[in-house]
XYZ file of C-alpha atoms in Angstrom:
454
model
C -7.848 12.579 -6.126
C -5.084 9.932 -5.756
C -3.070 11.516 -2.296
C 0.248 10.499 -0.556
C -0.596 10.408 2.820
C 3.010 10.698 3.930
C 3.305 14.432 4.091
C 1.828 17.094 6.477
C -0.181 16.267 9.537
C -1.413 13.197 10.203
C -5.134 14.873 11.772
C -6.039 16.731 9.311
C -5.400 14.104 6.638
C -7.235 11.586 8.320
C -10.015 13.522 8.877
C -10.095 14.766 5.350
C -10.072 11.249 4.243
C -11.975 9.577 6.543
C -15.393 11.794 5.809
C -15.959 10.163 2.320
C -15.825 7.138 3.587
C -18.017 7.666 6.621
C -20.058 8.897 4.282
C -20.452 6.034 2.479
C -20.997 4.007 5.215
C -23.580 5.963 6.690
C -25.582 5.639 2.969
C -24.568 1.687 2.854
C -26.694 1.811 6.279
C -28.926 3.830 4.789
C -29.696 1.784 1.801
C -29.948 -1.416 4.091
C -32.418 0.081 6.732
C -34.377 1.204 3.825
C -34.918 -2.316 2.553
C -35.516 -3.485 6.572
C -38.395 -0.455 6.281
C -39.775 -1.448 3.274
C -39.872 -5.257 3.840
C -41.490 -4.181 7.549
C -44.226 -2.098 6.629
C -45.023 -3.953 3.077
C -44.830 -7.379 3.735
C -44.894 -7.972 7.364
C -43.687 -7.773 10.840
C -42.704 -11.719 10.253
C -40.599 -10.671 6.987
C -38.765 -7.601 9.138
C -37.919 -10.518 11.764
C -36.612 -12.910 8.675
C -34.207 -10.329 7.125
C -33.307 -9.547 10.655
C -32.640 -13.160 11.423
C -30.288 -13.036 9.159
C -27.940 -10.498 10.113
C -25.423 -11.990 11.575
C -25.330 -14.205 8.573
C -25.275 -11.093 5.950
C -22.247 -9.836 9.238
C -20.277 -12.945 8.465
C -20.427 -12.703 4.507
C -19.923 -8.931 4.262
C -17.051 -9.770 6.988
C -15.116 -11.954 4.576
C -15.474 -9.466 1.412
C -14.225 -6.833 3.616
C -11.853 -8.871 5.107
C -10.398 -10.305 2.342
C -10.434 -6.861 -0.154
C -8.708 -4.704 2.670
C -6.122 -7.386 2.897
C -5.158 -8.111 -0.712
C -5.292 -4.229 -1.195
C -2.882 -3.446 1.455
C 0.373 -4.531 -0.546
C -1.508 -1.586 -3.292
C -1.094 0.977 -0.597
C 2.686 0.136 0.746
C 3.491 -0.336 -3.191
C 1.843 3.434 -3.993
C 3.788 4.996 -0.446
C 6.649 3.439 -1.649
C 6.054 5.089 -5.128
C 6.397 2.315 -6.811
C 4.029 2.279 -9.760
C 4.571 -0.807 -11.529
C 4.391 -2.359 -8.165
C 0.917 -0.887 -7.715
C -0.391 -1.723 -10.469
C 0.360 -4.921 -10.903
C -1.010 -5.754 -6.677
C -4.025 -4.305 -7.790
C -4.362 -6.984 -10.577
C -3.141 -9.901 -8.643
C -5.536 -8.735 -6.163
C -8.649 -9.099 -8.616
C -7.582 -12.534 -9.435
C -7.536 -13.665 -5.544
C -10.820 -11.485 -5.268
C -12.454 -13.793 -8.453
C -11.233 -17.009 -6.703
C -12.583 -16.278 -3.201
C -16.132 -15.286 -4.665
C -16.313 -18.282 -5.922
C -15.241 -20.374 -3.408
C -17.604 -18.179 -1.200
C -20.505 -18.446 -3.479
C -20.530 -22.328 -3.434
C -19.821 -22.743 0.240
C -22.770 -20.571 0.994
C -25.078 -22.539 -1.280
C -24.235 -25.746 0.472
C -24.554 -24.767 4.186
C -27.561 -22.397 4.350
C -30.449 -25.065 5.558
C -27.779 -26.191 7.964
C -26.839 -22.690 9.191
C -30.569 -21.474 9.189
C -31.625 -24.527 11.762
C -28.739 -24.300 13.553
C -29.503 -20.683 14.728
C -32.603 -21.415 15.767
C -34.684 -19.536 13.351
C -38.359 -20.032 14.249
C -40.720 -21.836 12.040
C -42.823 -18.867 10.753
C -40.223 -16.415 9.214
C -37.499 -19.283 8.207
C -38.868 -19.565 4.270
C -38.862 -15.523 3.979
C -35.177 -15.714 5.875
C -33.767 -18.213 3.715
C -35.047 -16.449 0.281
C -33.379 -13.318 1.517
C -29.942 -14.941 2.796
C -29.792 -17.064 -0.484
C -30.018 -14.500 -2.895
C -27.778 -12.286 -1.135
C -25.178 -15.257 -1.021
C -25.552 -16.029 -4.679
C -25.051 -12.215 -5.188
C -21.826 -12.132 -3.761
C -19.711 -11.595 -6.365
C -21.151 -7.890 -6.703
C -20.603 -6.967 -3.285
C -16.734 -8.236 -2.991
C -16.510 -6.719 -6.091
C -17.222 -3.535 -5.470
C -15.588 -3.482 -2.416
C -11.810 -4.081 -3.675
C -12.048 -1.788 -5.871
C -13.514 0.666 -3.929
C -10.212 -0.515 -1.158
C -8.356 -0.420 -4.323
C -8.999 3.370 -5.087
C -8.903 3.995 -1.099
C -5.205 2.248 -1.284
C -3.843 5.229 -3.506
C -5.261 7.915 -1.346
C -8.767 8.203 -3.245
C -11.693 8.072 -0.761
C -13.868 9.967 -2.728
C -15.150 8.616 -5.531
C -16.322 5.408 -3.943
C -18.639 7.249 -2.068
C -20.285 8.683 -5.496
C -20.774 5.910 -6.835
C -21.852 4.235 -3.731
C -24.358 7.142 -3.010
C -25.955 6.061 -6.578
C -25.891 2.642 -5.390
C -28.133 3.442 -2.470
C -30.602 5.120 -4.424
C -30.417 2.659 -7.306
C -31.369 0.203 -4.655
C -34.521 2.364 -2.913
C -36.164 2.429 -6.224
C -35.809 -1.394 -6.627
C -36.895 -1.836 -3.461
C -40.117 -0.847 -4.625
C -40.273 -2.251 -7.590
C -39.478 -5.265 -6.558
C -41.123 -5.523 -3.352
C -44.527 -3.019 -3.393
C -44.709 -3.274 -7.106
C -43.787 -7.237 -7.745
C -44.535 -8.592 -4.815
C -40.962 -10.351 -4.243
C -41.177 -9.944 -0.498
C -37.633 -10.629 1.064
C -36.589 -12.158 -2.162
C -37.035 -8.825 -3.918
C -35.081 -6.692 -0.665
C -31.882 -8.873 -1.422
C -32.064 -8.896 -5.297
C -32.350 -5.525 -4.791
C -29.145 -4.999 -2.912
C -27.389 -7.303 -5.647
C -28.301 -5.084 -8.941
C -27.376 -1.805 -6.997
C -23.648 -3.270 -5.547
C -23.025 -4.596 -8.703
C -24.385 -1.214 -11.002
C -21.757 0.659 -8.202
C -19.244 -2.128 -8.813
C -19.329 -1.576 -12.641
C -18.737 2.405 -12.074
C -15.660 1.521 -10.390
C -14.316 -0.710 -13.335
C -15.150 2.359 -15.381
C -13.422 4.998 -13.552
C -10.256 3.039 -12.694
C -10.035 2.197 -16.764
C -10.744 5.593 -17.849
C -8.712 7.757 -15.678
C -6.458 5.961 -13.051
C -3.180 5.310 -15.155
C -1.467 3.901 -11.625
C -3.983 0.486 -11.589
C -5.084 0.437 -15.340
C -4.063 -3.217 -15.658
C -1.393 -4.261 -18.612
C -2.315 -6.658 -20.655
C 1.022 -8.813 -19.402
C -0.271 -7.987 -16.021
C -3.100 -11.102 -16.181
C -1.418 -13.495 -13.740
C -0.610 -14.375 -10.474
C 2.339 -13.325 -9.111
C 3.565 -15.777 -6.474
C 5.668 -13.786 -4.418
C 2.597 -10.565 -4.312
C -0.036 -13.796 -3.551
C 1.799 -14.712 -0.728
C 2.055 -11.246 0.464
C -1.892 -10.454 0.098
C -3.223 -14.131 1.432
C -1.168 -13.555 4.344
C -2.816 -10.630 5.173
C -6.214 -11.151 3.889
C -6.703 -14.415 4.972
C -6.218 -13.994 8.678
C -8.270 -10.490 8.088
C -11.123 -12.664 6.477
C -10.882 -15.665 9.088
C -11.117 -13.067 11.435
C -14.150 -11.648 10.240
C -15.627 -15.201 10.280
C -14.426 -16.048 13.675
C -16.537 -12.749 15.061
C -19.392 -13.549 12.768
C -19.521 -17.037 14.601
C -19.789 -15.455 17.940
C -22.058 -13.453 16.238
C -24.113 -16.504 15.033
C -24.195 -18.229 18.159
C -25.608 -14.243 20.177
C -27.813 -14.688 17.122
C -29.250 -17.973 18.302
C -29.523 -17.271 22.186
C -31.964 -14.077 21.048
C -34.286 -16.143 18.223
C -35.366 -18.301 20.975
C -37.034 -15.547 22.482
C -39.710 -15.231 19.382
C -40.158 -13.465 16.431
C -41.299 -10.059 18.338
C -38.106 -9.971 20.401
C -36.013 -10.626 16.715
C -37.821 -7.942 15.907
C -36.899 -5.677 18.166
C -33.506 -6.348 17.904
C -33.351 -5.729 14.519
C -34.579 -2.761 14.343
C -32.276 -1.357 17.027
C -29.517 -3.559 15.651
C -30.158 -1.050 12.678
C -29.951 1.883 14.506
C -26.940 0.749 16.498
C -25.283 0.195 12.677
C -25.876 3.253 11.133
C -24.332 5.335 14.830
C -21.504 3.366 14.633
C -20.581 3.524 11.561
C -17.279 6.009 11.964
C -15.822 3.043 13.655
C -15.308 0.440 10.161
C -14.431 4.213 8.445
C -11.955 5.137 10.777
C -10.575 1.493 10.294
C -10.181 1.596 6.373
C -8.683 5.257 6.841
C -5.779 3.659 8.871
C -5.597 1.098 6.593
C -4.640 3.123 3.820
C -2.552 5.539 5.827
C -0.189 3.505 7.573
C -0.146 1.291 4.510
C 1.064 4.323 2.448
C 3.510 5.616 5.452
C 4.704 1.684 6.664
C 5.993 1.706 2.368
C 7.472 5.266 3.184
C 9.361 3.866 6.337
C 7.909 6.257 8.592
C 7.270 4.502 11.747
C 6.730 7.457 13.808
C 4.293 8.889 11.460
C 2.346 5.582 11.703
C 1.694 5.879 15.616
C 1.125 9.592 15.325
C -1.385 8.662 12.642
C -3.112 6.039 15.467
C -3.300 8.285 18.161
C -5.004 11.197 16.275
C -7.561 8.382 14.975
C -8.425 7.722 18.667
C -9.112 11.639 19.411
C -11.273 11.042 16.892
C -13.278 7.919 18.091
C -13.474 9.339 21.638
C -15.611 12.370 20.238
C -17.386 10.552 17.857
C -18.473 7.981 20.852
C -19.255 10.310 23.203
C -21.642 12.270 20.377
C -23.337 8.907 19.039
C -23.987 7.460 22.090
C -26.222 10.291 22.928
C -27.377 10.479 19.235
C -28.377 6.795 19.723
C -30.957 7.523 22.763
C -32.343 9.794 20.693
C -32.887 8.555 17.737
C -34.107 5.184 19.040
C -37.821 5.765 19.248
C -37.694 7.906 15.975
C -36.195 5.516 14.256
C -38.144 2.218 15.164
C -41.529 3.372 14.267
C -40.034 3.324 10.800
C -39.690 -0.452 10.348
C -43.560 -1.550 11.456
C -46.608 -0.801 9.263
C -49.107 1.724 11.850
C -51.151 -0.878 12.846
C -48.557 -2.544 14.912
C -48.097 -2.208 18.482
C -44.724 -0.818 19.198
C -45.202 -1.137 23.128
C -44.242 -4.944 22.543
C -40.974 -4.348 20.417
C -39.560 -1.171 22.499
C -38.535 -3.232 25.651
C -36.296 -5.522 23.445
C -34.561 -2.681 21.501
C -34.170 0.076 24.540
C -32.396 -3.373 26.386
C -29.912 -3.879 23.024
C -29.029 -0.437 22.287
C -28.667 0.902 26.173
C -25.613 -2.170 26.369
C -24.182 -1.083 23.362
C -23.787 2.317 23.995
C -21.453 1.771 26.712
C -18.906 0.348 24.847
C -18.295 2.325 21.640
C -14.444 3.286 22.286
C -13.644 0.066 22.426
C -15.061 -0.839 19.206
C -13.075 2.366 17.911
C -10.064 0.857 19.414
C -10.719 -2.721 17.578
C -11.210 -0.832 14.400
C -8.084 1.568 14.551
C -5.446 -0.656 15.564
C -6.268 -3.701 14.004
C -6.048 -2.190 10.733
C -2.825 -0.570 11.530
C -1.317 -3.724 12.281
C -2.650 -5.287 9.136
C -1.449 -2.475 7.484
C 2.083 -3.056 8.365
C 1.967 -6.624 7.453
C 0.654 -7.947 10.246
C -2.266 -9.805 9.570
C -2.603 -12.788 12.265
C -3.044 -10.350 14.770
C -6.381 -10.030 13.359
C -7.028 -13.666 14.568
C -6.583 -13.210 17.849
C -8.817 -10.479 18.462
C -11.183 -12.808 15.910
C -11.178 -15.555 18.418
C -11.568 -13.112 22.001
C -14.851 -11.816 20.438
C -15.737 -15.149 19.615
C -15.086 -16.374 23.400
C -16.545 -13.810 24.717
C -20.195 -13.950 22.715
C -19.626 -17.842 23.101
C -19.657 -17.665 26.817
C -22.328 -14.863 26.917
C -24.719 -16.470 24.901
C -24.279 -20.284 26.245
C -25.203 -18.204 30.151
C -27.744 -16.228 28.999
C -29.553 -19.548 27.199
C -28.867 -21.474 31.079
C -30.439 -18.581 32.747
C -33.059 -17.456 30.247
C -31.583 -14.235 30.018
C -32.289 -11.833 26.935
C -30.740 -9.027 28.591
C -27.380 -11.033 28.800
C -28.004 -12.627 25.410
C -27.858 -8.948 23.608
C -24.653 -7.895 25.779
C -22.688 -9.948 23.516
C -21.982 -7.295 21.149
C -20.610 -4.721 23.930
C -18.831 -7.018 25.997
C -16.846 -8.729 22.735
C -15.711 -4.992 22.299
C -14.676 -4.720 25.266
C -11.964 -7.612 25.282
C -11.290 -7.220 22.018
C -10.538 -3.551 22.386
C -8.256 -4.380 25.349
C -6.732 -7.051 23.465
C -6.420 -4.800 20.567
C -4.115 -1.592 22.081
C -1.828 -4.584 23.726
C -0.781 -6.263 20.920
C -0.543 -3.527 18.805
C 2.360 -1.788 21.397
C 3.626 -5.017 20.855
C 4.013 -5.082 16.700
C 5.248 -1.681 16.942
C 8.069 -2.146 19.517
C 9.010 -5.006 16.853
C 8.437 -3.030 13.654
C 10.756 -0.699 15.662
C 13.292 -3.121 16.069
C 13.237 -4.464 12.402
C 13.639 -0.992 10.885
C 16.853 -0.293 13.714
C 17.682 -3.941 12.383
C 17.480 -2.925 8.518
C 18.926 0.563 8.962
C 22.248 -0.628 10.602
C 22.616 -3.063 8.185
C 22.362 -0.596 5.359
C 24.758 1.624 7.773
């Protein structure tokens, strides 16, 4: 199941590789509504606005795993196009021992700013405690979910988008039965939803570790291997440090749209939330589509196939054109479905509708241009360019900033929620612009290199 990606047609390749992936997105969704469900119609409307509270928080930590995995692992994929083994393997090791020293530095960062972070955003007084227990023990569970996810990027890297997804799919319902162990049989409330979601990442993390020792031969680390290499450090923090910055820089703006909406009350949180949920799980093709091109033009940038590379980014758009056109109709639909899910019977949904039909009819509107962000992006990273992440980092962050700070000096909600949509709208300009750009000078650098050689 380990593919080169450099031969035959770029569509059906991508699409081929892509589904496992989407796959496991969808269940990662899945798995994560299920706990929002659970803690909503077992503990309380209050705890459902708490974990939802804290989503842009949980946005900002996931951010930096996946940030900072899909950047170290890129040097993996150019190594494998490039079919340099020895060079694989030994990325993939260096890229553990960045992904050990970022958890940590993560972990203990986390620890220290959460009462700050929590107060800053405005969380209201009678869901805080439940939002903080949840936030905290995700936090402190960190190391399982960056874990898993490099070497699930890892195995993605060499062409193998597959068996993530299995052992991601036992993740998910690993973490359903917790869930009710922990939170209808032990009482844990929102404590229990995120210790939940740290025992299943890290059972699907240890799977991984497994597999890759057992029958991967191209990253079974060498004892010799155990150290960092300076010149493949350099190589993987300059990608996956800009990728991970970026990630924070959105989940700032993020933050800050976060903030604007708590001040409308724990029923309008929880509104949001729920649709915030649905609006997740319908989009996401668009973070699938993204590690697909990471992998791909990682494997064909190593090759030296530059045309291959843009034919590879133009097939991924056909493919997030029809997939935004289907969800956003999927996304009406499901809507009212969907929500009844999260509140115990009892509850009366005509209060919590207004706030989620507002969030999820803005969204809608703008999911090519989150494809866009998602596609190109990672092809730039891909190709070394990581920085360029940053800049499309900081035009989401702008634009939430100056949605957010208007829609507080107006007492807008409706504003407040358009955040999301119109940060995907700049960014996704933003996004096709530079990467024309980076391509017209990859083009140049490979003319550069090949006279040279000539």
């Amino acid at each position: 199941m380990n593919n080169k990606m450099t031969k035959g047609k770029p569509l059906p390749i991508i699409l081929k590789f892509v589904i496992p992936i989407f796959l496991g997105f969808v269940f990662q969704q899945f798995y994560n509504m299920v706990d929002t469900v659970i803690v909503g119609r077992f503990v309380s409307p209050g705890a459902l606005a708490a974990v939802g509270s804290t989503g842009t928080i949980m946005f900002l930590v996931m951010g930096l795993a996946n940030g900072m995995t899909t950047g170290y692992t890129v040097l993996i994929s150019q190594k494998f196009g490039a079919g340099d083994k020895e060079g694989t393997r030994r990325a993939f090791v260096n890229a553990i021992l960045l992904g050990i020293i970022s958890t940590a530095i993560i972990t203990v960062i986390s620890y220290l700013i959460m009462h700050p972070l929590l107060k800053l955003m405005n969380t209201p007084a009678d869901i805080y405690d439940d939002a903080y227990a949840y936030i905290i023990t995700i936090c402190l569970g960190s190391f399982a979910l960056i874990g898993y996810n490099l070497l699930a990027a890892s195995l993605r890297a060499i062409g193998n988008s597959r068996t993530p997804l299995y052992f991601l799919i036992l993740a998910a319902l690993l973490n359903i039965v917790l869930d009710l162990v922990f939170i209808i049989g032990l009482k844990l409330g929102t404590f229990g939803a995120a210790l939940a979601t740290d025992v299943s990442q890290g059972v699907s993390a240890l799977l991984c570790i497994i597999y890759i020792i057992r029958k991967i031969d191209v990253l079974k680390p060498h004892k010799s291997d155990w150290h960092l290499n300076k010149d493949y450090s350099f190589k993987q923090l300059n990608i996956g440090i800009p990728m991970a910055l970026q990630f924070g820089i959105t989940a700032s703006g993020t933050m800050v749209m976060q903030a604007s909406i708590n001040i409308y009350g724990s029923v309008a949180v929880g509104g949001f939330t729920a649709a915030g949920k649905v609006i997740n799980l319908m989009t996401a093709g668009m973070p699938s589509l993204g590690q697909t091109m990471a992998a791909y033009v990682g494997q064909n940038y190593g090759y030296g196939d530059l045309d291959r590379v843009h034919q590879g980014t133009k097939d991924a758009m056909k493919i997030a054109v029809v997939y935004s056109l289907l969800n956003a109709v999927l996304s009406l639909v499901l809507l009212p479905k969907v929500i009844s899910l999260f509140f115990d019977s009892g509850v009366d949904l005509s209060s919590y509708m207004p706030y989620a039909w507002t969030y999820v009819n803005e969204c809608i509107l703008f999911y090519i241009p989150l494809g866009m962000i998602f596609i190109y992006r990672n092809a730039m990273q891909a190709c070394g360019y990581g920085k360029t992440a940053l800049t499309l980092g900081i035009v989401e962050l702008l634009t939430r900033l100056a949605t957010a700070f208007i829609s507080m000096k107006i007492g807008s909600y409706a504003l407040a929620v358009a955040g999301d949509g119109l940060a995907w709208l700049t960014a996704g300009i933003f996004s096709i612009i530079l990467y024309l750009f980076v391509l017209k000078h990859i083009r140049k650098s490979f003319a550069a290199a090949h006279h040279s050689e000539a």
